[in-house]
Coordinates of C-alpha atoms in Angstrom, one line a residue:
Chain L
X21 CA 146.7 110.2 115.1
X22 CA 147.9 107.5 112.7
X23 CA 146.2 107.0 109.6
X24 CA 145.9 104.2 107.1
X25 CA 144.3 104.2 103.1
X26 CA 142.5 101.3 102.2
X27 CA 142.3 100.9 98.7
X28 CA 139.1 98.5 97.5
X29 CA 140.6 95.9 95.9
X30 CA 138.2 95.7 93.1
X31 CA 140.4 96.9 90.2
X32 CA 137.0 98.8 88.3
X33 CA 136.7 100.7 91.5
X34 CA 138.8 103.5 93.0
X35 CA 137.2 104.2 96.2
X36 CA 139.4 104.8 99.1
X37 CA 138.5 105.2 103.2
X38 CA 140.5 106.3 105.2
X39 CA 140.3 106.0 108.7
X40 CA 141.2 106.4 112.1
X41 CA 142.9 103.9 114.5
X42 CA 142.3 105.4 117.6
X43 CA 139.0 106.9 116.4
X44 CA 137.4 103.8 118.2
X45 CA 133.7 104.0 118.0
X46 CA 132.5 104.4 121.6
X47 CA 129.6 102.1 121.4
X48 CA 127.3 102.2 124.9
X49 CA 128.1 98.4 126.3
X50 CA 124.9 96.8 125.5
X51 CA 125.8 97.8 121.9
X52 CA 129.1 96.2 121.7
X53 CA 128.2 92.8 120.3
X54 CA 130.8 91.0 117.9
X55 CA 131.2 92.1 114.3
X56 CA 132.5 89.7 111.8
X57 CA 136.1 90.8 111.3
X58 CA 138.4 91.0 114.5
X59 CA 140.4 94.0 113.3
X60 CA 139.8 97.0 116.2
X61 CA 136.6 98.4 115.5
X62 CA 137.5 101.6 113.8
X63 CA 134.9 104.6 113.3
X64 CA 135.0 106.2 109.9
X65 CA 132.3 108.4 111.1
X66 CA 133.0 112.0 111.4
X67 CA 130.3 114.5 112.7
X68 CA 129.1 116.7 109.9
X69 CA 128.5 120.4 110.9
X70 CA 125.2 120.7 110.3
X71 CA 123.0 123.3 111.1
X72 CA 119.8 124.4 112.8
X73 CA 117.0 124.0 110.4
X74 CA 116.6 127.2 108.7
X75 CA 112.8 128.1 108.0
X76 CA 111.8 127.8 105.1
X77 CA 114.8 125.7 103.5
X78 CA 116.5 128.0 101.3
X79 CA 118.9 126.6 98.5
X80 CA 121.2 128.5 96.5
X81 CA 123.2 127.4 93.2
X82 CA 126.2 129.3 91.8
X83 CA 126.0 129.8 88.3
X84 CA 129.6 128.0 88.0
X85 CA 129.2 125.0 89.9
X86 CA 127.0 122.6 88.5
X87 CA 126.5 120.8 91.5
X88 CA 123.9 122.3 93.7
X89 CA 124.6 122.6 97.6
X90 CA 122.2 123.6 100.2
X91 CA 123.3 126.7 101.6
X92 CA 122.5 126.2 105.6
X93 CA 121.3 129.0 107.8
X94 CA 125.3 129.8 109.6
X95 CA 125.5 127.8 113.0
X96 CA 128.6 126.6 113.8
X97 CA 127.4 125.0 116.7
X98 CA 126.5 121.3 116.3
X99 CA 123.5 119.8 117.9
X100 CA 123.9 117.9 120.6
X101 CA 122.1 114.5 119.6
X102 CA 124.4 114.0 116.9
X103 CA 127.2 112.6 118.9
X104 CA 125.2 109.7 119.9
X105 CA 123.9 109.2 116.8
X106 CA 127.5 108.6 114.6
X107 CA 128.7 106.5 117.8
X108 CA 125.3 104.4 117.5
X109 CA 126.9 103.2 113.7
X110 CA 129.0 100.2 113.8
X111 CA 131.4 99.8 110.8
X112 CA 132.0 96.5 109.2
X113 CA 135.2 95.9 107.6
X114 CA 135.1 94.1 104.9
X115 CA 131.7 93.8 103.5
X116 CA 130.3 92.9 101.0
X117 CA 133.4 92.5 99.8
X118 CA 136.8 93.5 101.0
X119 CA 138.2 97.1 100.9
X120 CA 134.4 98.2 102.0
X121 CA 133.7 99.6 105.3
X122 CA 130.4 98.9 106.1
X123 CA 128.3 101.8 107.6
X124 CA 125.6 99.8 109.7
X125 CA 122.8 101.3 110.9
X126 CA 121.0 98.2 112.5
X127 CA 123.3 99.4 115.9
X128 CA 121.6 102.6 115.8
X129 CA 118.1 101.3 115.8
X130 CA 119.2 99.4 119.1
X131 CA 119.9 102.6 120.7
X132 CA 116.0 104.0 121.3
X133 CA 117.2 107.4 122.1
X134 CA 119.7 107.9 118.9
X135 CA 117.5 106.0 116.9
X136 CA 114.3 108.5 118.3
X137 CA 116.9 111.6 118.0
X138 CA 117.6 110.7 114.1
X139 CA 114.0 110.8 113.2
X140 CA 113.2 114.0 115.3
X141 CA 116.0 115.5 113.3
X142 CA 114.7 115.0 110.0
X143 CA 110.8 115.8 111.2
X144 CA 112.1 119.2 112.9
X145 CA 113.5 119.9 109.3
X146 CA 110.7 118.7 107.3
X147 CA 107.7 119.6 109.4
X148 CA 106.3 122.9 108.0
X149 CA 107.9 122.7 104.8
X150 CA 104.3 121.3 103.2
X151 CA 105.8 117.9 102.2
X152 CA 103.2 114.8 101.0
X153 CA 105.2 112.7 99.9
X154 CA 107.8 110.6 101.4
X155 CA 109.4 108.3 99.3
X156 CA 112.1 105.7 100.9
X157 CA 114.4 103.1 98.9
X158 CA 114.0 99.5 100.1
X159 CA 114.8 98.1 102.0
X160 CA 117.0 100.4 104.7
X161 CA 114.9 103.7 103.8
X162 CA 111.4 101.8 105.2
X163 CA 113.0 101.7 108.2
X164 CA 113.6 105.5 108.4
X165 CA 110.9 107.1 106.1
X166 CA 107.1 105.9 107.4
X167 CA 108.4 107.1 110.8
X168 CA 109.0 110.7 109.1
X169 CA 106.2 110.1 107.0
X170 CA 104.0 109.7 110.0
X171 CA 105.3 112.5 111.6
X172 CA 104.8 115.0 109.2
X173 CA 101.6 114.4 107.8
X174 CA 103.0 112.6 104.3
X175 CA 102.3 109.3 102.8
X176 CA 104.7 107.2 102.9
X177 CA 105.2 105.6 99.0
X178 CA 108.0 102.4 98.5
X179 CA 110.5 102.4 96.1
X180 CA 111.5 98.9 95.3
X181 CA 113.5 96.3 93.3
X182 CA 111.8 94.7 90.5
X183 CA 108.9 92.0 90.8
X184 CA 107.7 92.9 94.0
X185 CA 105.3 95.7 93.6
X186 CA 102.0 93.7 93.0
X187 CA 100.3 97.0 90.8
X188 CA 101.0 98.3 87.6
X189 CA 104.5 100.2 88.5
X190 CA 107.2 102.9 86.3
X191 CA 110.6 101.6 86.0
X192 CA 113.9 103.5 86.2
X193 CA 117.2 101.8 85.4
X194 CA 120.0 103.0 87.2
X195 CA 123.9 101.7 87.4
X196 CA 125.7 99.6 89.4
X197 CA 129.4 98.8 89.5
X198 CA 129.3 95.9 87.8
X199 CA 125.7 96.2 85.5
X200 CA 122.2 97.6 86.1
X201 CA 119.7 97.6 88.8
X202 CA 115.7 99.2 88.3
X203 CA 113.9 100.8 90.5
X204 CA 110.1 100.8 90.8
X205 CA 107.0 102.7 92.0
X206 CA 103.4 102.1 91.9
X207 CA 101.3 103.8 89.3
X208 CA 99.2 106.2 90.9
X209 CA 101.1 106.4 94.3
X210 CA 102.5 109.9 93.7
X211 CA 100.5 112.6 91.7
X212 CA 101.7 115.2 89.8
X213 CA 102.3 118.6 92.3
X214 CA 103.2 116.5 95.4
X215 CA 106.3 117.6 97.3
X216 CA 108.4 114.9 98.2
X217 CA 111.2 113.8 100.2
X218 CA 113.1 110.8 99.5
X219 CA 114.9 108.8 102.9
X220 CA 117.7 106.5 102.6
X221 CA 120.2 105.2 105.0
X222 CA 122.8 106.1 103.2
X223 CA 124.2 108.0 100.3
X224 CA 127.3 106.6 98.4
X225 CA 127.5 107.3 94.5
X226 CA 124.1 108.8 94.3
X227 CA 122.7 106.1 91.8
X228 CA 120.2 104.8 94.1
X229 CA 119.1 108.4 95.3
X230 CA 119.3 109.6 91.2
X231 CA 117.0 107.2 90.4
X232 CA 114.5 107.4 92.8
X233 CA 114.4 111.4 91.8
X234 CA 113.6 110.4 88.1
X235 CA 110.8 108.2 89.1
X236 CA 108.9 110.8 91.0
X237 CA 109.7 113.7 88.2
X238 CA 108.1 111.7 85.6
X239 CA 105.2 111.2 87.4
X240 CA 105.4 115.0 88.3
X241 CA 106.2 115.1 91.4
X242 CA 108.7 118.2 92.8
X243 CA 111.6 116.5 94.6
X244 CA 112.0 118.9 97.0
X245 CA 115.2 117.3 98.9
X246 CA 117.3 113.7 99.7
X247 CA 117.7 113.2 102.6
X248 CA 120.2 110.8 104.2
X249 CA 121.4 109.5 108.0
X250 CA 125.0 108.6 106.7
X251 CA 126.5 110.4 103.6
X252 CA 130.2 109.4 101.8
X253 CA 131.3 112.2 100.5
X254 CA 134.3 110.7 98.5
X255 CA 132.3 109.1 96.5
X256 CA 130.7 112.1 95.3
X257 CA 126.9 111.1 95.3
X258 CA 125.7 114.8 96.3
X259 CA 126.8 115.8 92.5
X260 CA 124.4 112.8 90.8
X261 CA 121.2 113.9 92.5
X262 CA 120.3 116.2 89.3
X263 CA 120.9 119.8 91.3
X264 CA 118.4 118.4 93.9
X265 CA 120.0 118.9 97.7
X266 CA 121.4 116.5 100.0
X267 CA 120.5 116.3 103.7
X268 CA 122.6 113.9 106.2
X269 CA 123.4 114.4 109.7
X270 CA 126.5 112.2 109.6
X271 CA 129.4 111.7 106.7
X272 CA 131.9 109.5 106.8
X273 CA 135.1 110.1 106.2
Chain H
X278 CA 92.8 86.9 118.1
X279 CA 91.3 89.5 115.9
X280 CA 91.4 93.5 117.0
X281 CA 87.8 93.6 116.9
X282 CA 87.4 90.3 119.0
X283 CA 90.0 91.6 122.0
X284 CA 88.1 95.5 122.4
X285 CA 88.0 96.7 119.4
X286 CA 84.5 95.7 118.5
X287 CA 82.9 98.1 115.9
X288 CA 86.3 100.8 115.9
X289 CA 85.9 102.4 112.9
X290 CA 89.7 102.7 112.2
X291 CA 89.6 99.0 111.4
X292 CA 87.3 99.7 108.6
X293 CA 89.2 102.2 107.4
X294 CA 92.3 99.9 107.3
X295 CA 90.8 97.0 105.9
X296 CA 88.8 99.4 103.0
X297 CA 93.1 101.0 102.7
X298 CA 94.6 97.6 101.3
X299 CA 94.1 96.9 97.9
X300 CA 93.3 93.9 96.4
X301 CA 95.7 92.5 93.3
X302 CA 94.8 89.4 91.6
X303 CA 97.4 87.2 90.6
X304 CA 99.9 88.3 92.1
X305 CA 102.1 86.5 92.5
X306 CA 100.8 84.1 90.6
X307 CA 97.3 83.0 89.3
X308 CA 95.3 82.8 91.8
X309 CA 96.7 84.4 94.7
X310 CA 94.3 87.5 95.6
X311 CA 97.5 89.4 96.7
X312 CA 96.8 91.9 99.6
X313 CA 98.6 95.2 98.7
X314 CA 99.0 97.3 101.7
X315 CA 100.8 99.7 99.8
X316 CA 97.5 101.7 99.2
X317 CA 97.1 101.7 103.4
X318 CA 100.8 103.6 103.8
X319 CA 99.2 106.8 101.1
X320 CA 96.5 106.9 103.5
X321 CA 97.9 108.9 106.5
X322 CA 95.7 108.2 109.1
X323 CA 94.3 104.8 108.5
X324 CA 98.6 104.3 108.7
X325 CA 98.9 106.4 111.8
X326 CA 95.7 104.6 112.9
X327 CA 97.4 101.1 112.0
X328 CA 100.4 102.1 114.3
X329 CA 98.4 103.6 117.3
X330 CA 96.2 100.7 117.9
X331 CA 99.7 98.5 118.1
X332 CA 101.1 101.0 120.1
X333 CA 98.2 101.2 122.5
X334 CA 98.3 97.3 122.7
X335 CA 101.8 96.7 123.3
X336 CA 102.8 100.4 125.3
X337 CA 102.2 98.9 129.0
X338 CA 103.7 95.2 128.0
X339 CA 107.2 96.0 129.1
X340 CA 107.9 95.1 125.3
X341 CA 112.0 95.6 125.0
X342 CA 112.1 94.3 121.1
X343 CA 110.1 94.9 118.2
X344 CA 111.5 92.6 115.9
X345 CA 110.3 93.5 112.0
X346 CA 110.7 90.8 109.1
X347 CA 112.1 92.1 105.6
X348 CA 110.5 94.0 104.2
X349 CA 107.5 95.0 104.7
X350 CA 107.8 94.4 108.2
X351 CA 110.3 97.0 108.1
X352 CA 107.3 99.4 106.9
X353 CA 105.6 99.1 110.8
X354 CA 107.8 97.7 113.4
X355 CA 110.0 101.0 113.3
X356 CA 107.3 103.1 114.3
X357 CA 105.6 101.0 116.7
X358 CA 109.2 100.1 118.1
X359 CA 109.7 104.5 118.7
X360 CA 106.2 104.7 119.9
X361 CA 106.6 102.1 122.8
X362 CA 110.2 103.0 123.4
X363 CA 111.6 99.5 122.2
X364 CA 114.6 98.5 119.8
X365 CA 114.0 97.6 116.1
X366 CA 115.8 94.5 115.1
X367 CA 115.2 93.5 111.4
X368 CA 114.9 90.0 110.7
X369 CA 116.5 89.7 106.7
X370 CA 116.7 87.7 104.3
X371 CA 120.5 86.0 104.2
X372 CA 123.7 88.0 103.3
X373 CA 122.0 91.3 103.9
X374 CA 123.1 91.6 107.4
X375 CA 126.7 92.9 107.7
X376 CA 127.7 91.4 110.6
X377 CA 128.0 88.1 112.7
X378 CA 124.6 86.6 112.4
X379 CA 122.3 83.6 113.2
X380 CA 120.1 81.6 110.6
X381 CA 117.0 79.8 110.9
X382 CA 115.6 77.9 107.8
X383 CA 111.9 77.7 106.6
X384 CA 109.9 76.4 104.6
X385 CA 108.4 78.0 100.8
X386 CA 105.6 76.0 99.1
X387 CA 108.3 75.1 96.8
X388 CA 111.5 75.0 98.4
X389 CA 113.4 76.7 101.4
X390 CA 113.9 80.2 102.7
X391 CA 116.4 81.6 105.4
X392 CA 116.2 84.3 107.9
X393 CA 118.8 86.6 109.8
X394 CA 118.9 87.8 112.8
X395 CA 122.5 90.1 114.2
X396 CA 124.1 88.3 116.8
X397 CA 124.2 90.3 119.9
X398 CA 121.0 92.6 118.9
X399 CA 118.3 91.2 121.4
X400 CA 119.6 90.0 125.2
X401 CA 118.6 86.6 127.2
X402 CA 115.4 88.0 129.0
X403 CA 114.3 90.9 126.5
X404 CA 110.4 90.8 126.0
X405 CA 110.0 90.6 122.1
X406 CA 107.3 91.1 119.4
X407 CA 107.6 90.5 116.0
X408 CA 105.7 92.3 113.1
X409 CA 105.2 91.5 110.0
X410 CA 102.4 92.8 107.1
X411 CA 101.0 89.6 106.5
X412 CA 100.2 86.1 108.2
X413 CA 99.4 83.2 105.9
X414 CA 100.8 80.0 106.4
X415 CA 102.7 81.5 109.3
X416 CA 106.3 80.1 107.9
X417 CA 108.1 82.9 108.4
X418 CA 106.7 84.2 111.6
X419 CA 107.9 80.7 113.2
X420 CA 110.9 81.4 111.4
X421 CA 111.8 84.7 113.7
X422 CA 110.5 83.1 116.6
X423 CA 112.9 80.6 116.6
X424 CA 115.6 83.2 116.3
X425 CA 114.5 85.5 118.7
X426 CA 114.1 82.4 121.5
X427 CA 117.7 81.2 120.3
X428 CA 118.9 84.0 121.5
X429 CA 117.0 83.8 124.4
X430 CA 114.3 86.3 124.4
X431 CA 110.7 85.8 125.2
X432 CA 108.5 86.2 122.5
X433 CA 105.2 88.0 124.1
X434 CA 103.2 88.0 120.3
X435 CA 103.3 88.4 116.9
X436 CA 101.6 90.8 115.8
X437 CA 100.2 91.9 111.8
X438 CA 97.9 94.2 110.1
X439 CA 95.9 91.1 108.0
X440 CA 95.7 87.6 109.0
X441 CA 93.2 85.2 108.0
X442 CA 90.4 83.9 110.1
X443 CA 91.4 80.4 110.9
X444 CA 93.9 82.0 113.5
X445 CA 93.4 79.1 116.1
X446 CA 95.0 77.1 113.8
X447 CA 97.9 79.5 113.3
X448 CA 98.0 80.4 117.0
X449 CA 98.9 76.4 116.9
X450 CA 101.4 76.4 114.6
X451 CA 103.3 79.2 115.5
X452 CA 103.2 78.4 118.9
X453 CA 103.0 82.1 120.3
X454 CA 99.4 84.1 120.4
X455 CA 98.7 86.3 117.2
X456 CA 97.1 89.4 116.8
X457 CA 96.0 90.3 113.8
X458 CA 93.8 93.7 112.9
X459 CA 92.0 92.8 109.5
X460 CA 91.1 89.9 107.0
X461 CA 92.0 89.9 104.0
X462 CA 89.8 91.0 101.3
X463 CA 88.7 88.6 98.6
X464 CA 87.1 91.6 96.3
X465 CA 88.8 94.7 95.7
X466 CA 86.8 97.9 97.8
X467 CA 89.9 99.5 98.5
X468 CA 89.0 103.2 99.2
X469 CA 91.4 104.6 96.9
X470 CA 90.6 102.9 94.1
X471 CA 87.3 104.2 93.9
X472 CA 88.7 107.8 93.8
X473 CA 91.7 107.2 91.1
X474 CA 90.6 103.9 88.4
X475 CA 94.6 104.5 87.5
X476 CA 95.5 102.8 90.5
X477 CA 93.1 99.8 90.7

């Protein structure tokens, strides 16, 4: 199966995708609708192995690696919805800028099955693990996290860019490629002893996900896991998330 | 129309919704008595209670799109979408949306504004709503209906948790009906305030 590298062309940035030509992504008819580059619509998503949830969700660090990964419960076998699921994504070449491939999830949330599947995979893992707080990065992770929230008894609490919480909010800086972003959450939303979760689309280099983790620590809060639809694990995210683990269902490669 | 005007007279959910939002003056700017629903999503079942009654209303409507307008709009149409068995199509602000898209312009009290919608996400013929936290002038909800008919949908309602009373008016100048479940509140008796004074 050919191969190709694409190197981003920013010169700062060393990321690198590769994927797949004949890895087509096998979007169901009604969801093949044009995407803005005409290159053969390439999937760069490759199923993860996940696992059947284990109960309670056990961790485990070795003393030598500083980055902490979630040791599953051993199940080779995948579950079933999560071919639908990585087919639902459409990849954009070339956005925002080019050398990116775009993971979008907007496809998914067309498909009422995957879409329903996703969510039913993160509530069957979160369910009874006493969780009260889920906490989702705008604006992708409000589209994923009140559904969870709902499900398993949480509230739901916002993380967003500056200026548009109205109340009195904490403020975490975080880095970007080129500068700084903040993050911010409402005084008062999260107290100190809640469990939380926090929900994004996606994780690439963890600075989103890292920030969001220091925002609920300092209010007290025990972050109990991130938890992702799409991760990239070139870009190493899973090691900036302070020891706390990852969740995805899908990576791509 | 109101909730409590269309069967929901008296349902105590919608007191609990209205008493959820919180009430921030000045926000934006002087004046504005900003209606915070942030407050209503820490409140788990005056949130689930928010989705149901949509759910309830729209489940039998042969409803095919929820279409949600950034971002708080993204905060309820997802649900509602799963719990009627409809798509979620956001409706963004521009150069968010990765791939080919349509535009539609509206108006700010000073200025313009522009919304996205994917090209190819809703069919000719799909039955629509579209949610959003907040009606006021109704800018923005005209806004996605324009999208949503370009692409030849039929837009059934639009649908939010607070509108405020004149509605006829806004049922006008939207052109589609409106259902809206609360007022906004003028005076903050938000429910959780009372409990922490750090939050109010």
């Amino acid at each position: 199966m050919q191969s190709s590298v694409g190197v981003c062309s920013s010169s700062s940035s060393n990321w690198l995708f590769r994927f797949s030509a004949a890895a087509a992504s096998l979007l169901p008819s009604s969801l093949t609708f044009p995407i803005s580059k005409s290159s053969s619509s390439s999937s760069l998503i490759t199923l993860s192995t996940p696992s059947l949830i284990p109960s309670p969700l056990r961790s485990t660090a070795s003393a030598s690696d500083s980055s902490h990964v979630t040791v599953m419960a051993s199940n080779d076998a995948q579950d079933p919805r999560l071919p639908r699921i990585s087919s639902a994504i459409r990849v954009i070449p070339d956005f925002p800028k080019p050398g990116i491939m775009f993971q979008d999830i907007t496809t998914l949330l067309l498909d009422t099955k995957a879409f329903k599947d996703t969510i039913d995979l993160f509530v069957e893992r979160y369910r009874d693990q006493n969780i009260s707080v889920v906490a989702g990065v705008e604006a992708r992770g409000f589209i994923f996290g009140p559904p969870i929230a709902l499900a398993i008894g949480a509230k739901f609490v916002p993380m967003r860019k500056p200026n548009k919480l109205p109340g009195e909010v904490i403020s975490e800086e975080y880095s970007l490629e080129y500068g700084t972003d903040k993050m911010e959450m409402h005084v008062g939303a999260v107290q100190a002893g809640d469990r939380a979760l926090v929900i994004d689309d996606l994780i690439a280099t963890g600075g989103t996900l890292c920030a969001a983790i220091k925002l609920l620590e300092r209010v007290g809060a025990e972050v109990v896991e991130c938890a992702c639809v799409i991760e990239l694990p070139e870009l190493k995210g899973r090691e900036k998330l302070t020891g706390k683990p990852l969740f995805v269902l899908v990576k791509g490669a | 129309m109101f909730a409590e005007e269309n069967g929901l007279k008296g349902d105590p959910r919608l007191q609990a919704i209205s008493q959820a939002v919180r009430v921030v003056p000045n926000f934006p700017k002087q004046g504005i008595m900003f209606q915070d629903i942030t407050t209503l999503l820490l409140d788990h079942k005056a949130f689930k209670d928010t989705v149901d009654i949509f759910v309830d209303r729209y489940r039998d409507m042969h409803i095919s799109v929820v279409a949600g307008v950034e971002a708080r709009g993204f905060l309820f149409g997802p649900s509602i979408a799963l719990g009627i068995g409809a798509k979620f199509v956001p409706l963004r602000k521009p150069r968010k949306l990765p791939g080919e898209v349509i535009s539609e312009k509206y108006s700010l009290e000073y200025g313009n504004d522009c919304l996205e919608l994917h090209v190819g996400a809703v069919q000719p013929g799909e039955r629509a709503i579209v949610i959003d936290d907040l009606v006021a002038t109704g800018g923005t909800l005209s806004a996605a209906i324009r999208l949503l008919e370009r692409s030849g949908a039929e837009v059934v309602e639009c649908a939010c948790v607070i509108g405020v009373p004149d509605v006829k008016g806004h049922c006008r100048l939207i052109g589609k009906p409106l259902y809206v479940l609360v007022e906004p509140r003028q005076v903050d008796k938000c429910s959780r305030c009372e409990v922490d004074s750090s939050f109010g």
